[in-house]
Short mmCIF file of C-alpha atoms in Angstrom, two decimals:
data_model
loop_
_atom_site.label_atom_id
_atom_site.label_comp_id
_atom_site.label_asym_id
_atom_site.label_seq_id
_atom_site.Cartn_x
_atom_site.Cartn_y
_atom_site.Cartn_z
CA MET F 1 15.59 -54.44 67.09
CA LYS F 2 13.47 -56.79 69.20
CA LYS F 3 9.74 -56.37 68.64
CA ILE F 4 8.29 -54.64 71.67
CA VAL F 5 5.21 -56.05 73.36
CA ILE F 6 2.43 -53.55 74.01
CA PRO F 7 0.32 -54.82 76.93
CA LYS F 8 -3.33 -55.51 76.21
CA SER F 9 -6.00 -52.93 76.96
CA LEU F 10 -7.85 -53.04 80.24
CA LYS F 11 -11.58 -53.61 80.61
CA LYS F 12 -13.86 -52.43 83.39
CA GLY F 13 -13.49 -54.50 86.52
CA ASP F 14 -9.84 -55.33 85.90
CA LYS F 15 -7.49 -55.20 88.86
CA ILE F 16 -4.71 -52.60 89.11
CA ALA F 17 -1.99 -53.37 91.64
CA ILE F 18 -0.55 -50.45 93.61
CA ILE F 19 2.95 -51.00 94.98
CA SER F 20 5.71 -48.93 96.55
CA PRO F 21 9.01 -49.95 94.93
CA ALA F 22 11.01 -47.04 96.32
CA GLY F 23 10.16 -44.38 98.92
CA ALA F 24 7.68 -44.72 101.78
CA VAL F 25 4.18 -43.33 101.31
CA GLU F 26 1.29 -42.54 103.67
CA SER F 27 -2.22 -43.83 103.02
CA SER F 28 -3.66 -40.29 103.02
CA GLN F 29 -1.42 -39.42 100.07
CA LEU F 30 -2.97 -42.15 97.91
CA GLU F 31 -6.64 -41.62 98.71
CA LYS F 32 -7.43 -39.39 95.74
CA GLY F 33 -5.58 -41.59 93.24
CA ILE F 34 -7.19 -44.76 94.56
CA GLU F 35 -10.63 -43.17 94.32
CA MET F 36 -9.83 -42.10 90.76
CA ILE F 37 -8.99 -45.70 89.83
CA ARG F 38 -12.25 -46.93 91.36
CA ASN F 39 -14.28 -44.22 89.62
CA LYS F 40 -12.87 -45.41 86.31
CA GLY F 41 -14.32 -48.84 86.97
CA TYR F 42 -11.15 -50.66 87.99
CA GLU F 43 -10.34 -52.47 91.23
CA PRO F 44 -7.25 -51.22 93.08
CA VAL F 45 -5.35 -54.04 94.82
CA PHE F 46 -2.66 -53.17 97.34
CA GLY F 47 0.77 -54.72 97.67
CA GLU F 48 1.28 -56.30 101.08
CA HIS F 49 4.02 -53.79 101.91
CA LEU F 50 2.47 -50.74 100.20
CA TYR F 51 2.53 -48.62 103.38
CA ASN F 52 5.61 -50.07 105.04
CA SER F 53 8.45 -47.83 106.20
CA PHE F 54 12.08 -48.80 106.63
CA SER F 55 14.79 -46.27 107.42
CA LYS F 56 18.33 -46.89 106.25
CA GLY F 57 19.77 -43.58 105.16
CA TYR F 58 16.46 -42.98 103.36
CA ASN F 59 12.86 -43.72 104.25
CA TYR F 60 12.08 -46.70 102.02
CA ALA F 61 8.71 -48.42 101.64
CA GLY F 62 9.97 -51.53 103.39
CA THR F 63 13.13 -53.57 103.19
CA GLU F 64 14.57 -54.55 99.85
CA GLU F 65 13.13 -58.03 100.30
CA GLN F 66 9.64 -56.65 100.99
CA ARG F 67 9.70 -54.35 97.99
CA ILE F 68 11.00 -57.17 95.78
CA ASP F 69 8.18 -59.44 97.02
CA ASP F 70 5.58 -56.82 96.11
CA ILE F 71 6.84 -56.11 92.60
CA ASN F 72 7.20 -59.81 91.78
CA TRP F 73 3.70 -60.46 93.10
CA ALA F 74 2.24 -57.62 91.03
CA PHE F 75 4.11 -58.59 87.87
CA ASN F 76 3.32 -62.29 88.04
CA ASP F 77 -0.16 -62.57 89.54
CA ASN F 78 -2.40 -63.37 86.58
CA GLU F 79 -5.37 -61.64 88.20
CA ILE F 80 -3.54 -58.29 87.98
CA SER F 81 -3.97 -56.34 84.72
CA ALA F 82 -1.73 -53.31 85.41
CA VAL F 83 0.80 -52.18 88.01
CA TRP F 84 0.87 -48.57 89.23
CA ALA F 85 3.71 -47.25 91.40
CA SER F 86 2.59 -45.30 94.43
CA ARG F 87 5.55 -42.93 94.14
CA GLY F 88 9.22 -42.66 93.17
CA GLY F 89 11.97 -41.29 95.40
CA TYR F 90 14.85 -43.73 95.60
CA GLY F 91 15.12 -47.51 95.79
CA CYS F 92 14.03 -49.04 92.49
CA GLN F 93 17.62 -49.93 91.60
CA HIS F 94 17.65 -52.31 94.57
CA LEU F 95 15.09 -54.50 92.82
CA LEU F 96 16.60 -54.95 89.37
CA GLU F 97 18.60 -58.11 89.96
CA SER F 98 15.70 -59.85 91.71
CA ILE F 99 12.76 -59.17 89.40
CA HIS F 100 11.40 -62.21 87.61
CA LEU F 101 8.88 -62.18 84.78
CA LYS F 102 7.83 -65.83 84.36
CA ASN F 103 4.08 -65.21 84.40
CA PHE F 104 4.45 -61.60 83.27
CA SER F 105 5.98 -62.76 79.99
CA GLU F 106 2.89 -64.86 79.32
CA ASN F 107 0.52 -62.12 80.47
CA PRO F 108 2.21 -58.72 79.94
CA LYS F 109 0.71 -55.77 81.80
CA TRP F 110 1.24 -52.03 81.88
CA TYR F 111 3.62 -50.59 84.46
CA ILE F 112 2.92 -46.94 85.29
CA GLY F 113 5.27 -44.52 87.01
CA TYR F 114 8.03 -41.98 86.55
CA SER F 115 11.02 -40.50 88.40
CA ASP F 116 12.88 -43.37 90.14
CA ASN F 117 10.63 -45.82 88.29
CA THR F 118 12.66 -45.06 85.15
CA VAL F 119 14.98 -47.94 86.07
CA ILE F 120 12.07 -50.41 86.21
CA GLN F 121 10.94 -49.17 82.81
CA SER F 122 14.43 -49.61 81.40
CA TYR F 123 14.46 -53.16 82.80
CA LEU F 124 11.10 -53.96 81.20
CA LEU F 125 12.19 -52.51 77.88
CA LYS F 126 15.32 -54.66 77.81
CA LYS F 127 13.00 -57.64 78.31
CA GLY F 128 10.85 -56.46 75.40
CA PHE F 129 7.90 -54.73 77.13
CA ALA F 130 6.55 -51.19 76.84
CA SER F 131 5.50 -49.14 79.88
CA ILE F 132 3.86 -45.81 80.68
CA HIS F 133 6.00 -42.89 81.87
CA GLY F 134 3.30 -40.97 83.72
CA GLN F 135 2.24 -39.74 87.10
CA THR F 136 2.34 -41.97 90.16
CA VAL F 137 -0.69 -42.51 92.38
CA LYS F 138 0.67 -40.20 95.09
CA THR F 139 0.99 -37.12 92.90
CA SER F 140 -2.80 -37.00 92.45
CA SER F 141 -2.92 -35.45 95.93
CA PHE F 142 -0.36 -32.79 95.05
CA GLY F 143 -2.34 -30.70 92.59
CA VAL F 144 -1.52 -32.59 89.38
CA THR F 145 -4.16 -31.95 86.71
CA ASP F 146 -6.93 -34.48 86.27
CA GLU F 147 -6.09 -34.61 82.56
CA SER F 148 -2.66 -36.00 83.44
CA TYR F 149 -4.47 -39.08 84.74
CA GLU F 150 -7.20 -39.15 82.11
CA LEU F 151 -4.52 -39.55 79.45
CA ILE F 152 -3.01 -42.50 81.36
CA PHE F 153 -6.41 -44.18 81.48
CA ASP F 154 -6.74 -43.52 77.73
CA ILE F 155 -3.55 -45.50 77.12
CA LEU F 156 -4.69 -48.28 79.46
CA GLU F 157 -7.88 -48.50 77.40
CA GLY F 158 -6.03 -48.76 74.09
CA LYS F 159 -5.97 -45.16 72.84
CA THR F 160 -2.73 -44.03 71.20
CA PRO F 161 -1.32 -40.61 72.22
CA HIS F 162 -0.89 -37.86 69.64
CA TYR F 163 0.64 -34.59 70.83
CA VAL F 164 0.90 -31.18 69.15
CA LEU F 165 2.97 -28.50 70.90
CA GLU F 166 3.88 -24.89 70.27
CA SER F 167 7.43 -24.23 69.16
CA HIS F 168 10.15 -23.41 71.70
CA HIS F 169 13.03 -21.03 71.02
CA PHE F 170 15.63 -23.73 71.79
CA ASN F 171 14.04 -26.34 69.51
CA LYS F 172 16.06 -27.81 66.65
CA MET F 173 14.11 -28.43 63.47
CA GLY F 174 13.83 -31.77 61.76
CA SER F 175 11.96 -35.04 61.81
CA CYS F 176 12.80 -38.58 62.81
CA GLU F 177 11.22 -41.88 63.76
CA GLY F 178 12.33 -44.37 66.37
CA GLN F 179 11.73 -46.11 69.65
CA LEU F 180 11.12 -43.80 72.60
CA ILE F 181 13.42 -44.38 75.58
CA GLY F 182 14.41 -42.51 78.72
CA GLY F 183 12.70 -40.85 81.66
CA ASN F 184 14.28 -39.14 84.63
CA LEU F 185 17.72 -37.85 83.63
CA ALA F 186 19.35 -38.75 86.96
CA LEU F 187 18.33 -42.39 86.48
CA VAL F 188 19.26 -42.53 82.79
CA TYR F 189 22.64 -41.22 83.95
CA ALA F 190 22.83 -43.67 86.88
CA LEU F 191 22.30 -46.66 84.57
CA LEU F 192 25.03 -45.71 82.09
CA GLY F 193 27.60 -48.48 81.77
CA THR F 194 25.38 -51.08 83.47
CA ASP F 195 23.50 -54.03 82.00
CA TYR F 196 20.28 -52.14 82.67
CA SER F 197 21.07 -49.02 80.64
CA PHE F 198 18.87 -48.05 77.73
CA LYS F 199 20.16 -48.74 74.24
CA PHE F 200 20.54 -45.42 72.46
CA LYS F 201 21.32 -46.11 68.80
CA ASN F 202 18.63 -44.61 66.55
CA ARG F 203 16.33 -44.08 69.54
CA ILE F 204 14.47 -40.95 70.55
CA LEU F 205 15.58 -40.00 74.05
CA PHE F 206 13.29 -38.29 76.57
CA ILE F 207 14.70 -36.64 79.71
CA GLU F 208 13.26 -34.66 82.63
CA ASP F 209 14.45 -33.81 86.14
CA ILE F 210 13.84 -32.03 89.43
CA GLY F 211 15.86 -30.73 92.35
CA GLU F 212 19.32 -30.71 90.77
CA SER F 213 21.92 -27.98 90.97
CA PHE F 214 22.84 -26.45 87.64
CA TYR F 215 26.32 -27.96 87.76
CA ALA F 216 24.88 -31.42 88.50
CA LEU F 217 22.57 -31.06 85.51
CA ASP F 218 25.56 -30.11 83.36
CA ARG F 219 27.55 -33.06 84.75
CA MET F 220 24.86 -35.54 83.79
CA ILE F 221 24.52 -34.10 80.30
CA MET F 222 28.31 -34.20 79.98
CA SER F 223 28.30 -37.88 80.96
CA LEU F 224 25.81 -38.61 78.18
CA GLU F 225 28.07 -36.64 75.84
CA LEU F 226 31.25 -38.46 76.91
CA GLY F 227 29.40 -41.77 76.72
CA GLY F 228 28.59 -41.17 73.07
CA VAL F 229 24.83 -40.98 73.63
CA PHE F 230 24.33 -37.88 71.50
CA LYS F 231 26.20 -39.47 68.61
CA LYS F 232 23.76 -42.37 68.65
CA ILE F 233 20.26 -40.99 69.20
CA GLY F 234 17.98 -39.87 66.41
CA GLY F 235 16.08 -37.27 68.39
CA LEU F 236 15.76 -35.67 71.83
CA ILE F 237 12.73 -34.58 73.86
CA ILE F 238 13.26 -32.53 77.03
CA GLY F 239 10.45 -32.35 79.54
CA GLY F 240 10.10 -30.61 82.86
CA MET F 241 13.15 -29.11 84.55
CA THR F 242 11.99 -27.72 87.87
CA ASN F 243 13.43 -26.79 91.27
CA ILE F 244 16.83 -26.46 89.63
CA GLY F 245 19.59 -24.57 91.41
CA ASN F 246 19.13 -22.44 94.52
CA GLU F 247 15.57 -21.39 95.34
CA LYS F 248 16.71 -17.98 96.62
CA GLU F 249 18.83 -17.27 93.55
CA ASN F 250 16.79 -18.79 90.73
CA PRO F 251 13.61 -16.82 89.86
CA ALA F 252 12.43 -19.76 87.74
CA TYR F 253 12.93 -22.29 90.56
CA ASN F 254 9.24 -23.22 90.75
CA GLU F 255 8.60 -23.08 87.03
CA SER F 256 7.94 -26.32 85.14
CA PHE F 257 10.39 -25.46 82.38
CA ASP F 258 13.51 -23.68 83.61
CA ASP F 259 14.94 -21.67 80.72
CA PHE F 260 18.48 -21.55 82.11
CA ALA F 261 18.49 -25.32 82.56
CA TYR F 262 17.35 -25.57 78.96
CA GLN F 263 20.15 -23.22 77.89
CA ILE F 264 22.72 -25.51 79.51
CA ILE F 265 21.36 -28.51 77.62
CA SER F 266 21.01 -26.58 74.37
CA GLU F 267 24.64 -25.46 74.44
CA ARG F 268 25.90 -28.98 75.17
CA ILE F 269 24.06 -30.47 72.18
CA SER F 270 24.64 -27.55 69.79
CA LYS F 271 27.06 -29.51 67.58
CA TYR F 272 24.49 -32.22 66.85
CA ASP F 273 21.76 -31.94 64.26
CA PHE F 274 19.10 -34.32 65.57
CA PRO F 275 15.62 -32.79 66.01
CA THR F 276 15.15 -31.56 69.55
CA VAL F 277 12.04 -30.58 71.51
CA PHE F 278 12.16 -28.42 74.62
CA GLY F 279 9.21 -27.94 76.95
CA PHE F 280 7.39 -31.24 76.54
CA PRO F 281 4.81 -31.46 79.37
CA ASN F 282 6.02 -34.55 81.19
CA GLY F 283 8.01 -34.81 84.40
CA HIS F 284 7.76 -33.52 87.96
CA ILE F 285 5.18 -30.95 86.93
CA LYS F 286 1.46 -30.36 87.48
CA ASP F 287 0.34 -30.85 83.87
CA ASN F 288 1.81 -34.11 82.63
CA ARG F 289 1.32 -35.85 79.28
CA PRO F 290 2.15 -39.57 79.57
CA LEU F 291 4.63 -41.19 77.23
CA ILE F 292 4.95 -44.83 76.18
CA ILE F 293 8.50 -46.02 76.78
CA GLY F 294 9.42 -48.59 74.14
CA GLU F 295 6.79 -47.54 71.61
CA ASN F 296 7.77 -46.29 68.17
CA VAL F 297 7.18 -42.57 67.65
CA LYS F 298 7.28 -40.10 64.78
CA LEU F 299 8.75 -36.77 65.82
CA GLU F 300 8.31 -33.68 63.65
CA VAL F 301 9.77 -30.35 64.77
CA LYS F 302 8.73 -27.45 62.54
CA ASP F 303 6.70 -24.33 63.32
CA ASN F 304 5.02 -26.56 65.85
CA VAL F 305 5.87 -29.99 67.23
CA LYS F 306 4.06 -33.24 66.46
CA ILE F 307 4.68 -36.46 68.37
CA ASP F 308 2.73 -39.47 67.15
CA PHE F 309 2.88 -42.93 68.68
CA GLU F 310 2.44 -45.94 66.46
CA ASN F 311 0.73 -49.19 67.40
#
């Protein structure tokens, strides 16, 4: 396995680029997150097309060319020390074939985001770079806990995450060690069979999702099954599953961890014996614990759950 590069820690005064690689965003939605970055002693720098809007079946943050220009600027400008996505939505796949990392490779930097940003993180991992699967700037205005951001700043400043969780009734006992991959299930699914898909052998897979019907959730899990993913991975971590199914029919629709969604996943993986964690607090939820995609982790599932990242 290629040795993964962990970007260097930030110091006060460093510049953090904010870009919109997918959906359009309004300036009012970023105010709290931008102020948070400033209060931490960093300088937020805005992509030229951060607040653009371009409608083509979806409200994108600019044309593909504009979004490509912003991500390549942020990745390759040597004055930038980290890149934080304003939001997800849809559109990151448009950028994959046009990203270049000439200066980035010489000066690696953290990329922070989740949801649609999963495809950017898969791209970076295939190039040998770790990234942070954590909240976007926009979600700071939507009631996400301050700790969700504090833990991201901890990683940016060189602190390694260590998580201890209570047991969940769907958990499968065991322990394993391996590289953490994954992110939003819909995007892990969308990348299957492409050159940008994660490699699964002996990895620990993390998945989370929002807004899917139960049958669509089952379909995506079945695609991973039919693609041999569950025969390859060493462990599985399932995060938030929220707004699943029909709001009027699902009493757990607004819950962070939908038990019926978990039941669907649990039944599909029942024939495998890899350690499995349900209810990890990461995803489209208010209380979010960031994960380092590409970093090696030790996973121990017993009476409680321990997840330790290794430098």
